[in-house]
């Protein structure tokens, strides 16, 4: 058995370095999905990806489930030195993939826990939480773009529908911090089990991922995997830095204060400023 991490779903306007340890500063305006879930080993003929320092022979490497077993796009396999392997969606969840979820007409009332009882629809918002309009949700013209302007409950519901779960604490449970190397499945995948601060290495490089300095004729959100240099911390894993913020399972319930739970997306967006490796 291995665990499956769910896709990523976030849009944000945040100016901060987009590294593997999370963002910082003010909250983003909306979020994308990065998934992790449970599933049986598949057999897709590939050797899978390994984390640095794992020298076990490839014959012992299990395969990620295929799209015939779980819904969504291809998966990248991550080895964790202190525990079992898990598989994570290789890209942010696309509009086309999320449109398939919406077409399934999953009933919010029958599929969400008490935390998300308020959520009556999984349809992406048209206006972000901080005011700007959200990109058009168009599966025909923009199917390869990340789906954005979905809330945490939308992301969680998508992951369960796909047979996966939002990235958790390794071995299970809510993410409590992203500062420790083993704090989160998302961080393990992004850093290659601590091999780097960024998915592509140890030093920040502006424009390698879809950040504010990324060269594009139309600056802003870009199709998944367009930034071919933004691959890592395991082979076949893209856009872990920049493009769209990503939800993970880290919500903290606000007790006695009222208001919403505190859920913090991770990874930076197209508006993140890459300034240093610190």
CSV table of C-alpha atoms in Angstrom, one decimal:
chain,number,residue,atom,x,y,z
A,1,UNK,CA,0.0,0.0,0.0
A,2,UNK,CA,1.1,3.6,-0.5
A,3,UNK,CA,-0.6,6.9,0.0
A,4,UNK,CA,-1.8,9.2,-2.7
A,5,UNK,CA,-1.4,12.9,-2.4
A,6,UNK,CA,-4.1,15.0,-4.0
A,7,UNK,CA,-3.7,17.7,-6.6
A,8,UNK,CA,-3.3,21.4,-6.0
A,9,UNK,CA,-5.9,24.2,-6.3
A,10,UNK,CA,-5.1,27.9,-5.4
A,11,UNK,CA,-4.9,31.4,-6.9
A,12,UNK,CA,-3.1,34.1,-5.0
A,13,UNK,CA,-1.7,37.6,-5.2
A,14,UNK,CA,1.1,37.4,-2.7
A,15,UNK,CA,4.6,38.9,-2.9
A,16,UNK,CA,7.0,36.5,-1.2
A,17,UNK,CA,9.6,33.9,-2.2
A,18,UNK,CA,7.9,30.7,-3.4
A,19,UNK,CA,9.9,28.0,-1.8
A,20,UNK,CA,9.1,24.5,-0.4
A,21,UNK,CA,8.6,25.7,3.1
A,22,UNK,CA,5.5,27.6,2.4
A,23,UNK,CA,4.7,31.2,1.9
A,24,UNK,CA,4.3,33.9,4.5
A,25,UNK,CA,3.0,37.4,4.6
A,26,UNK,CA,-0.7,38.2,3.9
A,27,UNK,CA,-3.2,35.5,3.0
A,28,UNK,CA,-3.8,34.8,-0.7
A,29,UNK,CA,-7.0,35.6,-2.5
A,30,UNK,CA,-8.0,32.0,-3.4
A,31,UNK,CA,-6.5,28.6,-3.6
A,32,UNK,CA,-5.7,25.6,-5.8
A,33,UNK,CA,-5.4,21.8,-5.0
A,34,UNK,CA,-2.4,19.4,-4.4
A,35,UNK,CA,-3.6,15.9,-3.5
A,36,UNK,CA,-2.6,12.9,-1.5
A,37,UNK,CA,-4.8,9.8,-0.9
A,38,UNK,CA,-4.9,6.1,-0.2
A,39,UNK,CA,-4.9,3.5,-2.9
A,40,UNK,CA,-3.6,0.1,-4.1
A,41,UNK,CA,-0.4,-0.3,-5.9
A,42,UNK,CA,-0.9,-0.1,-9.7
A,43,UNK,CA,1.4,-1.5,-12.4
A,44,UNK,CA,1.9,1.1,-15.0
A,45,UNK,CA,5.3,-0.1,-16.2
A,46,UNK,CA,7.3,2.8,-14.8
A,47,UNK,CA,9.9,2.6,-12.0
A,48,UNK,CA,8.5,5.6,-10.2
A,49,UNK,CA,10.5,8.4,-8.6
A,50,UNK,CA,12.8,8.1,-5.6
A,51,UNK,CA,13.9,10.6,-3.0
A,52,UNK,CA,17.6,11.4,-2.5
A,53,UNK,CA,19.5,8.9,-0.4
A,54,UNK,CA,17.2,5.9,-1.2
A,55,UNK,CA,19.5,3.3,-2.9
A,56,UNK,CA,17.1,0.3,-2.8
A,57,UNK,CA,17.1,-1.6,-6.1
A,58,UNK,CA,14.4,-0.5,-8.6
A,59,UNK,CA,12.9,-4.0,-8.5
A,60,UNK,CA,11.5,-3.1,-5.0
A,61,UNK,CA,9.9,0.1,-6.1
A,62,UNK,CA,6.1,-0.1,-6.2
A,63,UNK,CA,4.2,1.8,-8.9
A,64,UNK,CA,1.7,4.6,-8.5
A,65,UNK,CA,-1.9,3.7,-9.3
A,66,UNK,CA,-3.0,4.6,-12.8
A,67,UNK,CA,-5.9,6.8,-13.9
A,68,UNK,CA,-8.0,3.6,-14.3
A,69,UNK,CA,-7.7,3.1,-10.5
A,70,UNK,CA,-8.0,6.7,-9.2
A,71,UNK,CA,-9.3,9.9,-10.8
A,72,UNK,CA,-7.2,12.8,-11.9
A,73,UNK,CA,-3.9,13.2,-13.7
A,74,UNK,CA,-0.7,11.2,-13.6
A,75,UNK,CA,1.0,10.7,-10.2
A,76,UNK,CA,4.7,11.1,-9.1
A,77,UNK,CA,6.0,8.7,-6.6
A,78,UNK,CA,7.8,10.0,-3.5
A,79,UNK,CA,10.0,7.9,-1.1
A,80,UNK,CA,10.1,9.0,2.5
A,81,UNK,CA,13.2,7.9,4.3
A,82,UNK,CA,11.4,7.5,7.6
A,83,UNK,CA,8.3,5.8,6.4
A,84,UNK,CA,6.2,4.4,3.6
A,85,UNK,CA,6.2,5.8,0.1
A,86,UNK,CA,3.4,7.9,-1.2
A,87,UNK,CA,2.2,9.3,-4.6
A,88,UNK,CA,1.3,12.9,-5.3
A,89,UNK,CA,-0.4,14.4,-8.3
A,90,UNK,CA,2.2,15.5,-10.8
A,91,UNK,CA,0.6,18.9,-11.5
A,92,UNK,CA,-1.9,21.2,-10.0
A,93,UNK,CA,-5.5,20.1,-10.6
A,94,UNK,CA,-6.5,21.4,-14.0
A,95,UNK,CA,-9.8,23.0,-15.0
A,96,UNK,CA,-10.5,20.0,-17.2
A,97,UNK,CA,-10.0,17.6,-14.3
A,98,UNK,CA,-12.1,19.7,-12.0
A,99,UNK,CA,-14.9,20.0,-14.6
A,100,UNK,CA,-15.1,16.2,-14.6
A,101,UNK,CA,-15.7,16.3,-10.9
A,102,UNK,CA,-18.4,19.0,-11.3
A,103,UNK,CA,-20.0,16.9,-14.0
A,104,UNK,CA,-20.3,14.0,-11.6
A,105,UNK,CA,-22.8,16.1,-9.6
A,106,UNK,CA,-21.4,15.1,-6.2
A,107,UNK,CA,-23.9,16.2,-3.5
A,108,UNK,CA,-22.2,18.6,-1.0
A,109,UNK,CA,-24.8,17.7,1.7
A,110,UNK,CA,-24.0,14.0,1.5
A,111,UNK,CA,-20.2,14.1,1.1
A,112,UNK,CA,-18.8,16.7,3.5
A,113,UNK,CA,-18.1,16.5,7.2
A,114,UNK,CA,-19.3,19.0,9.9
A,115,UNK,CA,-16.4,21.4,9.2
A,116,UNK,CA,-17.7,22.0,5.7
A,117,UNK,CA,-21.4,21.8,6.4
A,118,UNK,CA,-21.6,25.5,5.3
A,119,UNK,CA,-20.4,24.7,1.8
A,120,UNK,CA,-23.3,24.3,-0.6
A,121,UNK,CA,-21.5,24.3,-3.9
A,122,UNK,CA,-18.2,23.1,-5.4
A,123,UNK,CA,-18.3,25.6,-8.3
A,124,UNK,CA,-15.3,27.9,-8.3
A,125,UNK,CA,-16.0,31.5,-7.3
A,126,UNK,CA,-16.0,34.4,-9.8
A,127,UNK,CA,-14.6,36.9,-7.4
A,128,UNK,CA,-11.6,36.2,-5.2
A,129,UNK,CA,-11.8,36.8,-1.4
A,130,UNK,CA,-9.7,39.9,-1.7
A,131,UNK,CA,-11.7,41.4,-4.5
A,132,UNK,CA,-10.2,40.8,-7.9
A,133,UNK,CA,-12.1,38.8,-10.5
A,134,UNK,CA,-11.2,35.1,-10.9
A,135,UNK,CA,-10.1,33.7,-14.3
A,136,UNK,CA,-12.8,32.2,-16.5
A,137,UNK,CA,-13.7,28.6,-15.7
A,138,UNK,CA,-13.7,27.3,-19.3
A,139,UNK,CA,-12.8,23.6,-19.7
A,140,UNK,CA,-12.7,23.9,-23.5
A,141,UNK,CA,-10.4,26.9,-23.9
A,142,UNK,CA,-8.5,26.7,-20.6
A,143,UNK,CA,-8.6,23.0,-19.7
A,144,UNK,CA,-4.9,22.8,-19.1
A,145,UNK,CA,-4.8,25.7,-16.6
A,146,UNK,CA,-4.9,25.1,-12.8
A,147,UNK,CA,-8.4,25.4,-11.4
A,148,UNK,CA,-8.4,28.3,-8.9
A,149,UNK,CA,-10.8,30.3,-6.7
A,150,UNK,CA,-11.9,27.1,-4.9
A,151,UNK,CA,-12.0,27.0,-1.1
A,152,UNK,CA,-10.5,24.3,1.2
A,153,UNK,CA,-13.8,22.4,1.4
A,154,UNK,CA,-14.0,22.3,-2.4
A,155,UNK,CA,-10.5,20.9,-2.6
A,156,UNK,CA,-11.1,18.3,0.1
A,157,UNK,CA,-14.2,17.1,-1.6
A,158,UNK,CA,-12.5,16.8,-4.9
A,159,UNK,CA,-9.7,14.8,-3.4
A,160,UNK,CA,-12.1,12.3,-1.7
A,161,UNK,CA,-14.0,12.0,-5.0
A,162,UNK,CA,-10.8,11.2,-6.8
A,163,UNK,CA,-9.8,8.5,-4.2
A,164,UNK,CA,-7.1,10.6,-2.6
A,165,UNK,CA,-6.6,13.2,0.2
A,166,UNK,CA,-5.1,16.6,0.7
A,167,UNK,CA,-1.5,16.4,1.7
A,168,UNK,CA,-1.2,15.5,5.4
A,169,UNK,CA,1.4,15.0,8.0
A,170,UNK,CA,3.6,12.0,6.9
A,171,UNK,CA,2.0,8.8,8.2
A,172,UNK,CA,-1.4,10.6,8.6
A,173,UNK,CA,-2.9,13.5,10.5
A,174,UNK,CA,-3.2,17.2,10.2
A,175,UNK,CA,-0.1,19.2,9.2
A,176,UNK,CA,0.9,21.2,12.2
A,177,UNK,CA,4.0,23.1,10.8
A,178,UNK,CA,5.9,23.3,7.5
A,179,UNK,CA,9.2,24.2,9.1
A,180,UNK,CA,10.4,20.7,10.0
A,181,UNK,CA,11.7,18.4,7.2
A,182,UNK,CA,9.1,15.8,7.9
A,183,UNK,CA,6.2,18.2,8.6
A,184,UNK,CA,4.1,17.5,5.5
A,185,UNK,CA,3.8,15.2,2.6
A,186,UNK,CA,3.7,18.3,0.4
A,187,UNK,CA,7.1,19.5,1.8
A,188,UNK,CA,8.7,16.0,1.5
A,189,UNK,CA,7.6,15.9,-2.2
A,190,UNK,CA,8.7,19.5,-2.9
A,191,UNK,CA,12.1,19.2,-1.3
A,192,UNK,CA,13.0,15.7,-2.2
A,193,UNK,CA,12.9,14.6,1.4
A,194,UNK,CA,14.9,17.7,2.5
A,195,UNK,CA,17.4,17.7,-0.4
A,196,UNK,CA,16.6,21.3,-1.4
A,197,UNK,CA,14.8,24.4,-0.3
A,198,UNK,CA,13.2,24.7,-3.7
A,199,UNK,CA,11.8,22.0,-6.0
A,200,UNK,CA,14.6,22.6,-8.5
A,201,UNK,CA,17.5,22.8,-6.0
A,202,UNK,CA,18.9,24.6,-3.0
A,203,UNK,CA,19.0,28.2,-4.3
A,204,UNK,CA,16.2,30.4,-5.4
A,205,UNK,CA,16.2,31.2,-9.1
A,206,UNK,CA,13.7,33.8,-10.4
A,207,UNK,CA,11.8,32.8,-13.5
A,208,UNK,CA,12.4,29.1,-13.3
A,209,UNK,CA,8.9,28.6,-12.0
A,210,UNK,CA,5.8,30.7,-12.8
A,211,UNK,CA,6.6,33.6,-10.5
A,212,UNK,CA,6.5,37.3,-11.0
A,213,UNK,CA,9.7,37.1,-13.1
A,214,UNK,CA,8.6,34.2,-15.3
A,215,UNK,CA,9.0,35.1,-19.0
A,216,UNK,CA,5.6,34.9,-20.7
A,217,UNK,CA,3.8,36.9,-23.3
A,218,UNK,CA,0.8,37.0,-21.0
A,219,UNK,CA,2.0,37.3,-17.4
A,220,UNK,CA,-0.1,35.5,-14.8
A,221,UNK,CA,-1.5,32.0,-14.3
A,222,UNK,CA,-0.1,29.6,-16.9
A,223,UNK,CA,-0.9,26.1,-18.0
A,224,UNK,CA,0.4,23.3,-15.8
A,225,UNK,CA,3.9,22.0,-16.8
A,226,UNK,CA,4.6,25.0,-19.1
A,227,UNK,CA,7.5,26.0,-16.9
A,228,UNK,CA,9.6,22.9,-17.8
A,229,UNK,CA,12.4,23.9,-15.5
A,230,UNK,CA,10.1,23.9,-12.5
A,231,UNK,CA,10.4,20.2,-11.9
A,232,UNK,CA,11.2,18.4,-8.6
A,233,UNK,CA,11.9,17.5,-5.8
A,234,UNK,CA,11.2,14.2,-7.5
A,235,UNK,CA,11.2,13.6,-11.2
A,236,UNK,CA,7.8,14.2,-12.9
A,237,UNK,CA,6.5,16.6,-10.3
A,238,UNK,CA,5.8,20.1,-11.6
A,239,UNK,CA,4.9,23.6,-10.4
A,240,UNK,CA,5.4,23.0,-6.7
A,241,UNK,CA,6.7,26.6,-6.6
A,242,UNK,CA,4.6,29.4,-8.1
A,243,UNK,CA,1.7,29.4,-10.6
A,244,UNK,CA,-1.0,28.7,-8.0
A,245,UNK,CA,-1.1,28.4,-4.3
A,246,UNK,CA,-2.1,24.9,-3.0
A,247,UNK,CA,-4.2,23.7,-0.2
A,248,UNK,CA,-3.1,21.0,2.3
A,249,UNK,CA,-4.7,19.4,5.3
A,250,UNK,CA,-3.6,22.0,7.9
A,251,UNK,CA,-6.7,23.8,9.1
A,252,UNK,CA,-6.8,25.0,12.7
A,253,UNK,CA,-10.3,25.4,14.2
A,254,UNK,CA,-10.9,28.8,15.7
A,255,UNK,CA,-12.5,28.0,19.1
A,256,UNK,CA,-14.3,30.8,21.0
A,257,UNK,CA,-13.4,33.4,18.4
A,258,UNK,CA,-16.0,32.9,15.7
A,259,UNK,CA,-15.1,33.2,12.0
A,260,UNK,CA,-13.6,30.7,9.7
A,261,UNK,CA,-11.0,28.0,10.4
A,262,UNK,CA,-7.4,29.0,9.7
A,263,UNK,CA,-6.2,27.1,6.6
A,264,UNK,CA,-2.9,28.2,5.0
A,265,UNK,CA,-2.1,27.4,1.4
A,266,UNK,CA,1.5,26.7,0.4
A,267,UNK,CA,3.9,27.1,-2.5
A,268,UNK,CA,3.5,30.6,-3.8
A,269,UNK,CA,1.8,31.9,-7.0
A,270,UNK,CA,2.4,33.7,-10.3
A,271,UNK,CA,2.7,36.9,-8.4
A,272,UNK,CA,5.3,35.7,-5.9
A,273,UNK,CA,8.6,37.6,-5.9
A,274,UNK,CA,11.7,35.4,-5.8
A,275,UNK,CA,14.4,37.5,-4.2
A,276,UNK,CA,16.8,35.2,-2.3
A,277,UNK,CA,17.5,31.6,-1.2
A,278,UNK,CA,16.9,32.3,2.5
